[in-house]
Tab-separated table of C-alpha atoms and ligand atoms in Angstrom:
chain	number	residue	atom	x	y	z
A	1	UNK	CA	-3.414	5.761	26.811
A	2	UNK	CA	0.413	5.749	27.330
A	3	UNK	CA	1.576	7.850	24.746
A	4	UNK	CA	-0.583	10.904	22.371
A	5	UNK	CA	0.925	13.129	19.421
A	6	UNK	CA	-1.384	16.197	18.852
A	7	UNK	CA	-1.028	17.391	15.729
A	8	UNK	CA	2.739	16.907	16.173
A	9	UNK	CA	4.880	18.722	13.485
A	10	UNK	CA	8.164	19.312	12.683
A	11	UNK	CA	9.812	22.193	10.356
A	12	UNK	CA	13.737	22.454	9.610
A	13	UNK	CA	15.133	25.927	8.509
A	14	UNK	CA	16.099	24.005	4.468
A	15	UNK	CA	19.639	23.701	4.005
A	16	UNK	CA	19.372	26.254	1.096
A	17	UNK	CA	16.508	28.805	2.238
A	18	UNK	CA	13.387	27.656	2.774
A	19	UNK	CA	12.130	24.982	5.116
A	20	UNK	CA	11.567	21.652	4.988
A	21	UNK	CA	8.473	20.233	6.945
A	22	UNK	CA	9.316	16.354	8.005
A	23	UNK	CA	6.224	15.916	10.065
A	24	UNK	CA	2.781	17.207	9.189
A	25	UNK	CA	-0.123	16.992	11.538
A	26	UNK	CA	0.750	13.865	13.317
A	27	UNK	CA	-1.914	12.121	15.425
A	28	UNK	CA	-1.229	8.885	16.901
A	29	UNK	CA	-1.596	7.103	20.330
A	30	UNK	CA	-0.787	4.468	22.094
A	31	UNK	CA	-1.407	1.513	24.977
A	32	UNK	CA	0.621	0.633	28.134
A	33	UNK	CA	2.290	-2.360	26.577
A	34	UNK	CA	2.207	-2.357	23.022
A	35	UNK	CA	4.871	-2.234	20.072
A	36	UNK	CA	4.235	0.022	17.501
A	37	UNK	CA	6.236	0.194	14.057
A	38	UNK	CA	7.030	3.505	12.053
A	39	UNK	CA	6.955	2.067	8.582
A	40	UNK	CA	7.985	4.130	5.543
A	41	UNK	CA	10.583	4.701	2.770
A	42	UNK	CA	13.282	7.040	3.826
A	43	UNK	CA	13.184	10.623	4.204
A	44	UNK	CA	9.486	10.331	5.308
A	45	UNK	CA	10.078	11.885	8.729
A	46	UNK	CA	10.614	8.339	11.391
A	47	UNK	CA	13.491	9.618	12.665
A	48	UNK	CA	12.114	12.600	12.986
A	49	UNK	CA	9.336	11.989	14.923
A	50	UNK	CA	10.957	9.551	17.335
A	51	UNK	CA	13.350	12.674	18.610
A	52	UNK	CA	11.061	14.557	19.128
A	53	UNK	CA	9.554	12.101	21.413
A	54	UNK	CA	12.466	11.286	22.703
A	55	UNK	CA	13.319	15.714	22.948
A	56	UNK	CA	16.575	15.750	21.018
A	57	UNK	CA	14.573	17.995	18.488
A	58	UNK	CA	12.325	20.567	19.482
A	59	UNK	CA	8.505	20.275	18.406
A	60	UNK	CA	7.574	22.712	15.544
A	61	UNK	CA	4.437	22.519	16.389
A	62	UNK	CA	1.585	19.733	18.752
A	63	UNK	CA	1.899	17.718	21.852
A	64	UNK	CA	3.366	14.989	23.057
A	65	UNK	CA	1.973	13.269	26.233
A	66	UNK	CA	3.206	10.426	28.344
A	67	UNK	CA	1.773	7.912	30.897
A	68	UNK	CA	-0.343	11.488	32.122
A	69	UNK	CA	2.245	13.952	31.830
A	70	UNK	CA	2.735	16.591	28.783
A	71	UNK	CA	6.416	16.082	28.236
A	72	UNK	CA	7.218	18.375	25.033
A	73	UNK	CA	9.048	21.086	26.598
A	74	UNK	CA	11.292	18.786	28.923
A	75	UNK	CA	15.020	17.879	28.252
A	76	UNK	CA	15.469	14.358	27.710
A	77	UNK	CA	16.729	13.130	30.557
A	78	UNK	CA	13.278	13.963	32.430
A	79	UNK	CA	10.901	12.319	29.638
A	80	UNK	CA	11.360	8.857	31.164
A	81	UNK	CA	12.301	7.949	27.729
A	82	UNK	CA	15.024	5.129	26.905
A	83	UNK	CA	16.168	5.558	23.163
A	84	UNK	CA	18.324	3.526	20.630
A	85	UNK	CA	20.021	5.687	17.887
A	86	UNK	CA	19.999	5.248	14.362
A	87	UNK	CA	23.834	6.213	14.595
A	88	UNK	CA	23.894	3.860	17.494
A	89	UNK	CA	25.774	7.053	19.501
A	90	UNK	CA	28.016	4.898	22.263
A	91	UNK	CA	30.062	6.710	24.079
A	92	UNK	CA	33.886	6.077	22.657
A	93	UNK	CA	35.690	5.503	26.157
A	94	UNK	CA	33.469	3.013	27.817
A	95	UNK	CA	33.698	-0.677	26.875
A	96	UNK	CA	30.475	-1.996	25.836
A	97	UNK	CA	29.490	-3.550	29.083
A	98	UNK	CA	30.138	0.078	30.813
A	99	UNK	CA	28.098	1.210	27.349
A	100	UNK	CA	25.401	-0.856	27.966
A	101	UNK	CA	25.313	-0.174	31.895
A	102	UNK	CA	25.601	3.160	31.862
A	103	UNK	CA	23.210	5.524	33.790
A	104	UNK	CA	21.615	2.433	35.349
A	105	UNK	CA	23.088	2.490	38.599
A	106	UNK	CA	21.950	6.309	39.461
A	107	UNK	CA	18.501	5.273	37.897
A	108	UNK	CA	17.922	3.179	40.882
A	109	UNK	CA	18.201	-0.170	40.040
A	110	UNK	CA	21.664	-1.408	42.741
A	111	UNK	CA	24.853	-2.979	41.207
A	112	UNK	CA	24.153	-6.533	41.374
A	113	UNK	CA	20.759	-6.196	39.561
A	114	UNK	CA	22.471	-3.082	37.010
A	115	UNK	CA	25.118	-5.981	36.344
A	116	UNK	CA	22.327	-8.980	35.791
A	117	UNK	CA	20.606	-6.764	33.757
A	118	UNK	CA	24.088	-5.963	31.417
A	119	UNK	CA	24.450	-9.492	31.405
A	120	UNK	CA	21.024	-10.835	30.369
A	121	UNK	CA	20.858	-7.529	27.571
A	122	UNK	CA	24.056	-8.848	26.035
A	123	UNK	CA	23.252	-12.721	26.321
A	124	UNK	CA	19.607	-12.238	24.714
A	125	UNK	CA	21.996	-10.085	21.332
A	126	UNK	CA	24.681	-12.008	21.329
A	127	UNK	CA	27.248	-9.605	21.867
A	128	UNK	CA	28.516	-11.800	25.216
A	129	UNK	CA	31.809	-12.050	24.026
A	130	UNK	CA	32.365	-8.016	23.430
A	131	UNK	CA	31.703	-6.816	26.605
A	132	UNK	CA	35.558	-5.826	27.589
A	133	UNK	CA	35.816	-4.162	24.254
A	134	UNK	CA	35.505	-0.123	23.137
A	135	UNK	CA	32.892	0.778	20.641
A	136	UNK	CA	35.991	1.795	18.398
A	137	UNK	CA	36.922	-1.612	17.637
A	138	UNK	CA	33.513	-3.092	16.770
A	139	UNK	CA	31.711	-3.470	13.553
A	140	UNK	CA	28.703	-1.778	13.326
A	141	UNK	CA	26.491	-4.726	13.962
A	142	UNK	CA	27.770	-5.238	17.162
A	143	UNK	CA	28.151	-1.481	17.486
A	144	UNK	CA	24.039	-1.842	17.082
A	145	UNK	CA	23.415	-4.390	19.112
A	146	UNK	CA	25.327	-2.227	22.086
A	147	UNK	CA	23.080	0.601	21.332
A	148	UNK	CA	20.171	-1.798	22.073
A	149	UNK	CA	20.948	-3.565	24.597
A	150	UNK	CA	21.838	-0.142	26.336
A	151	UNK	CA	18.395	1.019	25.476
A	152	UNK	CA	16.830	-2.506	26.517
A	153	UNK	CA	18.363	-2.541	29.431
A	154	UNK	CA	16.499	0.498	31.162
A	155	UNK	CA	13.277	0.969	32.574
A	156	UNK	CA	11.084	3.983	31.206
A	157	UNK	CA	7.863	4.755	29.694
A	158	UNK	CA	8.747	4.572	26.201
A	159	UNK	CA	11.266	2.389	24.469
A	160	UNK	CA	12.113	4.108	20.985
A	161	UNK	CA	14.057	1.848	18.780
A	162	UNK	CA	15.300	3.579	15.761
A	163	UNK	CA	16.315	1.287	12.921
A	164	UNK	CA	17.643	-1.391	16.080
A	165	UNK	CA	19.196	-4.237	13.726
A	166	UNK	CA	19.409	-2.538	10.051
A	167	UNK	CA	23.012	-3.708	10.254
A	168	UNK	CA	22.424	-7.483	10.966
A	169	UNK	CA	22.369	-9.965	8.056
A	170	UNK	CA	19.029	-11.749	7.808
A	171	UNK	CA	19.511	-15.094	10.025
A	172	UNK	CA	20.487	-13.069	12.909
A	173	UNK	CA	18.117	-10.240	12.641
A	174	UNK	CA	15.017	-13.073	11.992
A	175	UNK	CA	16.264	-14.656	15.615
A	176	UNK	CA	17.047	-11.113	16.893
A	177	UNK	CA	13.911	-9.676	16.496
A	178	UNK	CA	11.548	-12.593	18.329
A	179	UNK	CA	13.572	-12.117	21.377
A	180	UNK	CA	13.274	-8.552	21.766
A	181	UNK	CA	9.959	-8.968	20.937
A	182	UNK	CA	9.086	-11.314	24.251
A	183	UNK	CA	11.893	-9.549	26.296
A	184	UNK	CA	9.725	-6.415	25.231
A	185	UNK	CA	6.677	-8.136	26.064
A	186	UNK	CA	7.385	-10.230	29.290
A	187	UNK	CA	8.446	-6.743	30.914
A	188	UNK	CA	5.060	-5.206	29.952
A	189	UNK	CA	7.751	-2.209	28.017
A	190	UNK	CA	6.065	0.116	25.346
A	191	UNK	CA	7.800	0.859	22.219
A	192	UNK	CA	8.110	2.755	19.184
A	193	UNK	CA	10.018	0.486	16.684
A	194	UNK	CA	11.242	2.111	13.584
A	195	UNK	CA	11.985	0.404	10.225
A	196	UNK	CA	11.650	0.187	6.539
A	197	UNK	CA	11.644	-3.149	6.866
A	198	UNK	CA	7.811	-4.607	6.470
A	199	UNK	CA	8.590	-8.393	7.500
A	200	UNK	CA	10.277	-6.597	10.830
A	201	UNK	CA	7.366	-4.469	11.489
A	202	UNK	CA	4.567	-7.451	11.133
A	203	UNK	CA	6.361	-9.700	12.800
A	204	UNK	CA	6.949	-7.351	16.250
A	205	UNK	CA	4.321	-4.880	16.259
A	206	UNK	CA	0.755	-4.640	17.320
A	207	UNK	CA	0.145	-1.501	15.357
A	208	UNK	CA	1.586	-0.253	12.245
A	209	UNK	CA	1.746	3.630	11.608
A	210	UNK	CA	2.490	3.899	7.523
A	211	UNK	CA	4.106	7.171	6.437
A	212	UNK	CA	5.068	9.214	3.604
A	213	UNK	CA	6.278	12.138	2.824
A	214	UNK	CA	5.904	13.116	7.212
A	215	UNK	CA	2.208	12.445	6.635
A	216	UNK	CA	0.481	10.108	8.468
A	217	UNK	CA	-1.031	7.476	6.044
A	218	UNK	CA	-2.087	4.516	8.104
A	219	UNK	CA	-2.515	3.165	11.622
A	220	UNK	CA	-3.881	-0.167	12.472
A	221	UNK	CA	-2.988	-4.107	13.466
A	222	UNK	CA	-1.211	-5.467	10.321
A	223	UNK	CA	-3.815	-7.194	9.135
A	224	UNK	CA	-5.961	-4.466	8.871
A	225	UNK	CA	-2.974	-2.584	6.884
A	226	UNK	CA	-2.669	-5.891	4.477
A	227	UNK	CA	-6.666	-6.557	4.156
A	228	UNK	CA	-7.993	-2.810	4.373
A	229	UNK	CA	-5.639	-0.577	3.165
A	230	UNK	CA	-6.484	2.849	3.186
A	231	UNK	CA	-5.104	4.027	-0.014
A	232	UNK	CA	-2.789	3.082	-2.870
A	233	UNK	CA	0.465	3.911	-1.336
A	234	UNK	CA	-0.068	1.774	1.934
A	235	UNK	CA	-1.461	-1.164	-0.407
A	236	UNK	CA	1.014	-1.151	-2.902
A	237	UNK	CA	3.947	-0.446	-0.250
A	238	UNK	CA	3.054	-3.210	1.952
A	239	UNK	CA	2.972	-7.050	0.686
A	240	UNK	CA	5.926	-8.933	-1.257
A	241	UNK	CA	6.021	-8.718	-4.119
A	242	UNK	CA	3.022	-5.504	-4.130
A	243	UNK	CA	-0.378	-5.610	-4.623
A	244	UNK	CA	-0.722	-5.559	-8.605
A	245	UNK	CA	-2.320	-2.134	-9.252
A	246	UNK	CA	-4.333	-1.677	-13.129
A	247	UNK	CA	-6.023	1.701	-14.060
A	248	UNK	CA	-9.495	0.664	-15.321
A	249	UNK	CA	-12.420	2.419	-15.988
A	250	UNK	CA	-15.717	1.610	-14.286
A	251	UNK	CA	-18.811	0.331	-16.915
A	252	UNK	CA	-22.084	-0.350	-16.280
A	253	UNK	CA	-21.431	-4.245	-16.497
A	254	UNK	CA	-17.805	-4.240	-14.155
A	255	UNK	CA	-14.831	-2.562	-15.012
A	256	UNK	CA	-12.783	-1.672	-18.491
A	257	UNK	CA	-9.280	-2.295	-17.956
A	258	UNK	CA	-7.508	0.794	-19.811
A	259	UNK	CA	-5.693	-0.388	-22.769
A	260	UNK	CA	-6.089	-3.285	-22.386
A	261	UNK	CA	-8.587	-5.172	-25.570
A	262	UNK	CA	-10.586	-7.715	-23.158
A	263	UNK	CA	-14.239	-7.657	-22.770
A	264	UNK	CA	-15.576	-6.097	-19.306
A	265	UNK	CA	-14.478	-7.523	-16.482
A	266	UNK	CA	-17.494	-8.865	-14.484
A	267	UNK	CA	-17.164	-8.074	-10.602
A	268	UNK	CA	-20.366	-9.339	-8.972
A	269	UNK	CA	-21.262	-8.242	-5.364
A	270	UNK	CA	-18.196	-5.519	-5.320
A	271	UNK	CA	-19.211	-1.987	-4.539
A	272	UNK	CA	-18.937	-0.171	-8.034
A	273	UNK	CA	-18.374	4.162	-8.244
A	274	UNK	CA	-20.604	5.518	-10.799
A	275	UNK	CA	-19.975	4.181	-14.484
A	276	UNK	CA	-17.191	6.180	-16.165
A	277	UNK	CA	-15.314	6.627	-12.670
A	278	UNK	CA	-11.807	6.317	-13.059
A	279	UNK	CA	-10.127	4.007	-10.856
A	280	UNK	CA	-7.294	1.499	-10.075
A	281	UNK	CA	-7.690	-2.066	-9.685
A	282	UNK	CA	-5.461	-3.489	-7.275
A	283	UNK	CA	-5.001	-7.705	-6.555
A	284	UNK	CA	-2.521	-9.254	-4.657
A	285	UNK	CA	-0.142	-11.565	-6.826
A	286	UNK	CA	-1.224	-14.734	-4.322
A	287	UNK	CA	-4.822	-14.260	-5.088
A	288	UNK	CA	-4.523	-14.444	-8.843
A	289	UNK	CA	-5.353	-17.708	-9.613
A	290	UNK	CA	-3.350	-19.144	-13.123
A	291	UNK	CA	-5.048	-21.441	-15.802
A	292	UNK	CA	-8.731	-20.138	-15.468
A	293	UNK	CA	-10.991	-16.898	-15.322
A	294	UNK	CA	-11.874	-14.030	-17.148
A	295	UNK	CA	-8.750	-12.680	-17.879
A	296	UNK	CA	-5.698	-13.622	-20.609
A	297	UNK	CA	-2.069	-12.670	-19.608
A	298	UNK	CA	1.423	-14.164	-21.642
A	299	UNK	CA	3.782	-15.590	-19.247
A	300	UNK	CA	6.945	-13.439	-19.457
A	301	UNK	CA	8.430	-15.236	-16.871
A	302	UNK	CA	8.213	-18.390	-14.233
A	303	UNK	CA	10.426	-18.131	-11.662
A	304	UNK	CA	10.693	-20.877	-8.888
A	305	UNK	CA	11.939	-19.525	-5.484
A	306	UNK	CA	12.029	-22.907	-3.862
A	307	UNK	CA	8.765	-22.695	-1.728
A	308	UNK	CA	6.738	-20.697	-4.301
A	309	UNK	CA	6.380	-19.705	-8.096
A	310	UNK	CA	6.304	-15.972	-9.394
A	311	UNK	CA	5.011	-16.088	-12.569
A	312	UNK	CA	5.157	-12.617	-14.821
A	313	UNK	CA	2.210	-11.980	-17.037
A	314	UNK	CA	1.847	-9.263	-19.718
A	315	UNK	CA	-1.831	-8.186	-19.947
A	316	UNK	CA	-1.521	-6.210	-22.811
A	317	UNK	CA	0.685	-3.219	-22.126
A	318	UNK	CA	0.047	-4.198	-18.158
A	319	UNK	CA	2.609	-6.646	-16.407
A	320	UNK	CA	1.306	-8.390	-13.611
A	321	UNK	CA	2.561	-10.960	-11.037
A	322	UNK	CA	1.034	-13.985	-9.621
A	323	UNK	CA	2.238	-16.294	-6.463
A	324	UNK	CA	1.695	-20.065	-6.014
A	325	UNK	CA	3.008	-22.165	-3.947
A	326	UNK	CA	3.612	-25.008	-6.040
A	327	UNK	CA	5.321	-25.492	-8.906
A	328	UNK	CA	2.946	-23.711	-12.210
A	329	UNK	CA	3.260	-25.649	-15.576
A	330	UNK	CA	3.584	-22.729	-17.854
A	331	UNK	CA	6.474	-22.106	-20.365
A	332	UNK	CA	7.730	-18.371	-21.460
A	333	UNK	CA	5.782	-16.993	-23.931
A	334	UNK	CA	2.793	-18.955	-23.623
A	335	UNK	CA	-1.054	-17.405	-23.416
A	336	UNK	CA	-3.110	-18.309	-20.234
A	337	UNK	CA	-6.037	-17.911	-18.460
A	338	UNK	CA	-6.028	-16.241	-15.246
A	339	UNK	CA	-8.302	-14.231	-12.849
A	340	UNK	CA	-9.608	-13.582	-8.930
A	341	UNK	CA	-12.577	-13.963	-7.027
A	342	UNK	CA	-14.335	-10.610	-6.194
A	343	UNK	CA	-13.737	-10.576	-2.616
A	344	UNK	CA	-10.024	-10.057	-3.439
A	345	UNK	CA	-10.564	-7.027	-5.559
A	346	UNK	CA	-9.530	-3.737	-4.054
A	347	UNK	CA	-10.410	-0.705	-5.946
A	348	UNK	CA	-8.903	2.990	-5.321
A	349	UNK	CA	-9.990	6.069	-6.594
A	350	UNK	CA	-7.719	7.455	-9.478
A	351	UNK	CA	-6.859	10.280	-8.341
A	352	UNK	CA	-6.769	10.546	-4.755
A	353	UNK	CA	-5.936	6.733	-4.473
A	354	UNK	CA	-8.348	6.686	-1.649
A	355	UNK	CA	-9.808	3.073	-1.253
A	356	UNK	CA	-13.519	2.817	-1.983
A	357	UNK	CA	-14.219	-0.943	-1.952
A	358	UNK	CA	-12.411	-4.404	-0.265
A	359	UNK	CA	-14.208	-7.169	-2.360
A	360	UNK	CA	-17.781	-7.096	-1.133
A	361	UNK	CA	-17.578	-3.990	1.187
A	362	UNK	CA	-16.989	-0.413	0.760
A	363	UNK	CA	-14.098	0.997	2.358
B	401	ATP	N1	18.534	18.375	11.029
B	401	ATP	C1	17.880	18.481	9.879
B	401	ATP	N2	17.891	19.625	9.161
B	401	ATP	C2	17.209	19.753	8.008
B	401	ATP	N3	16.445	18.758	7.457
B	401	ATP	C3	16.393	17.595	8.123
B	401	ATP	C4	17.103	17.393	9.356
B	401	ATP	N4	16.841	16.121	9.784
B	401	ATP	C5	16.017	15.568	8.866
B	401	ATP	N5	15.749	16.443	7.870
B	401	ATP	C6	14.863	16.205	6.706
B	401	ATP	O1	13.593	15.821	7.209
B	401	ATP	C7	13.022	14.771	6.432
B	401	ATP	C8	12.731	13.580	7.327
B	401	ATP	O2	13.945	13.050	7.836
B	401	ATP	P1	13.987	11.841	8.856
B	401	ATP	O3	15.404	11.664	9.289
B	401	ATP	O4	12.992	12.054	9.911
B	401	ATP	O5	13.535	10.623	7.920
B	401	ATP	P2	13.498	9.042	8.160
B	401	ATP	O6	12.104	8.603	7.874
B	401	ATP	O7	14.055	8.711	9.493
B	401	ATP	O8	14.448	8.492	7.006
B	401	ATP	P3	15.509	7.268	6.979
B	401	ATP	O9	14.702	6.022	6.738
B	401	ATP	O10	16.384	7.586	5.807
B	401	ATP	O11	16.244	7.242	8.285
B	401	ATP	C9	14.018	14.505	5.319
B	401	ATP	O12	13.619	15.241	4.200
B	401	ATP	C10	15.324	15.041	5.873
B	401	ATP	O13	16.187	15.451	4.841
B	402	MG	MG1	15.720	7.663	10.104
């Protein structure tokens, strides 16, 4: 194990009395080599937790260990940590190439090498061109880009990468993100990647740690996140366009979908709570299958996107999306069929929205 959080937690004094708590109870680890992504909506504590990893913010509360060592009382500079910053922080009177080179000659590595490094850093972002210039002058893509390459560019423990190419326009940040990705790899580096972005996290990590609200949610390959999801809020927060969610009630023959005037909806081989359990039904809109099943929806929309349909249903007072990826033959305001196969049911408790069944298996 490279890197634990105990039970890591983090209270601010609140800006008006009080206290805010941005981390609760944090448990995570990690391998000698991997990526792992903080994924969740802002405000749930990423940021947080990567300084105090990183010790720019104390620890309210936990541990923090590193390849052996406990590191949570030591000042940065001794955590063999290499960080990029949200706020990118460059320093103002260094060009970018001095930016990006800074610190590595007194961390051992002699000038040649410190220079190839600089070099291969800025080649691999794209920010070549830039390296005579001062932060000042930059946009704050480039201004980004700096901030990682600086961070790229050392040798530590722990890469932290908070929010490393928010600023990039799609194209770039798509072609951006495979490179760091083997540049991350082919050096054997471990890293804490943080993002709200889901595509970002999928495509570069080997974990995925959901949060919300500083509290832990989720941790697992993405696949296990997509197929498994733990809860509600990790299903319905990861997957484009989210995981169609319906409050039903369980019946001795399947489930009643609340409100909505259908006859039960048969779900043999799934994993059923007791009958009158209240509980969410949750599909994903490329499972539901258009023009046959048990189920009757009225298109309120068909939408191509050029490599696949989203088609809007209204199921009663419930709207629902499906995916294809062909073109679908249904007009506005027509009445279809439409259903699943069992195995892509996922069912949540009501209230908790704990998962209790994936298809055929209970969670
Ligand atoms: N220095 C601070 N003082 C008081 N509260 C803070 C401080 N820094 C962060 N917070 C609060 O802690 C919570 C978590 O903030 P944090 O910056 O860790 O979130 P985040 O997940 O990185 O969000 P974002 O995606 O917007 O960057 C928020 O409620 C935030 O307002
Ligand atoms: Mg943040």
């Amino acid at each position: 194990m490279t890197l634990t959080l105990s039970n890591l937690s983090k209270t601010y004094p609140g800006r008006h009395g009080g206290s805010v708590q941005a981390v609760r109870n944090l448990n995570l680890t990690m391998e000698k080599g991997e990526i792992v992504a903080l994924l969740g909506s802002s405000g749930c504590g990423k940021t947080s937790t990567l300084r105090m990893i990183a010790g720019f913010e104390s620890v309210s509360e936990g541990g923090i260990t590193l390849a052996g060592r406990r590191i949570e009382t030591l000042t940065p500079d001794r955590r063999r940590v290499a960080m990029a910053f949200e706020g990118y922080a460059l320093y103002p009177p260094l060009t970018i190439e001095e930016n990006i080179g800074f610190g590595l000659a007194t961390r051992g590595l002699d000038r040649a090498e410190a220079a190839r490094r600089v070099r291969e850093m800025a080649e691999m972002l794209e920010i070549g061109p830039i390296l005579k210039g001062r932060p000042a002058g930059l946009s704050g893509g480039q201004q980004q880009r700096a901030s990682l390459a600086r961070a790229l560019a050392r040798d530590a423990d722990l890469h932290l990468l908070d929010e490393p190419m928010g600023q990039l326009e799609p194209q770039l940040r798509s072609v951006l993100r495979g490179r760091v990705k083997a540049a991350l790899k082919s050096r054997g580096l471990t890293a804490v990647l943080v993002t709200h972005d889901q595509t970002e996290a999928n495509a570069m990590a080997d974990r995925i740690a959901v949060m919300e609200a500083g509290v832990l949610q989720q941790y697992g390959p993405p696949s296990e996140l997509r197929d498994r999801p733990a809860n509600l809020l990790v299903a319905t927060f990861l997957g484009e366009p989210p995981m169609n969610a319906l409050a039903a009630t369980v019946d001795p023959a399947g489930l009643h979908l609340d409100d909505v005037a259908e006859d039960v909806l048969a779900l043999p081989g799934v994993p059923m709570p007791r009958a009158g359990a209240k509980i969410v039904l949750g599909v994903r809109p490329h499972r539901l299958q258009l023009g046959a099943g048990a189920l009757r929806g009225q298109v309120i929309s068909n939408q191509w996107l050029g490599d696949q349909a989203h088609v809007v249903l209204a199921l009663g007072p419930r709207i629902l999306v499906a995916v294809a990826h062909r073109r679908v033959a249904v007009r506005v305001g027509e009445t279809i069929p439409f259903g699943f196969a069992p195995d892509h049911a996922h069912l949540f408790d009501a209230d908790s929205g704990r998962a209790l069944a994936h298809g055929m298996v209970a969670a």
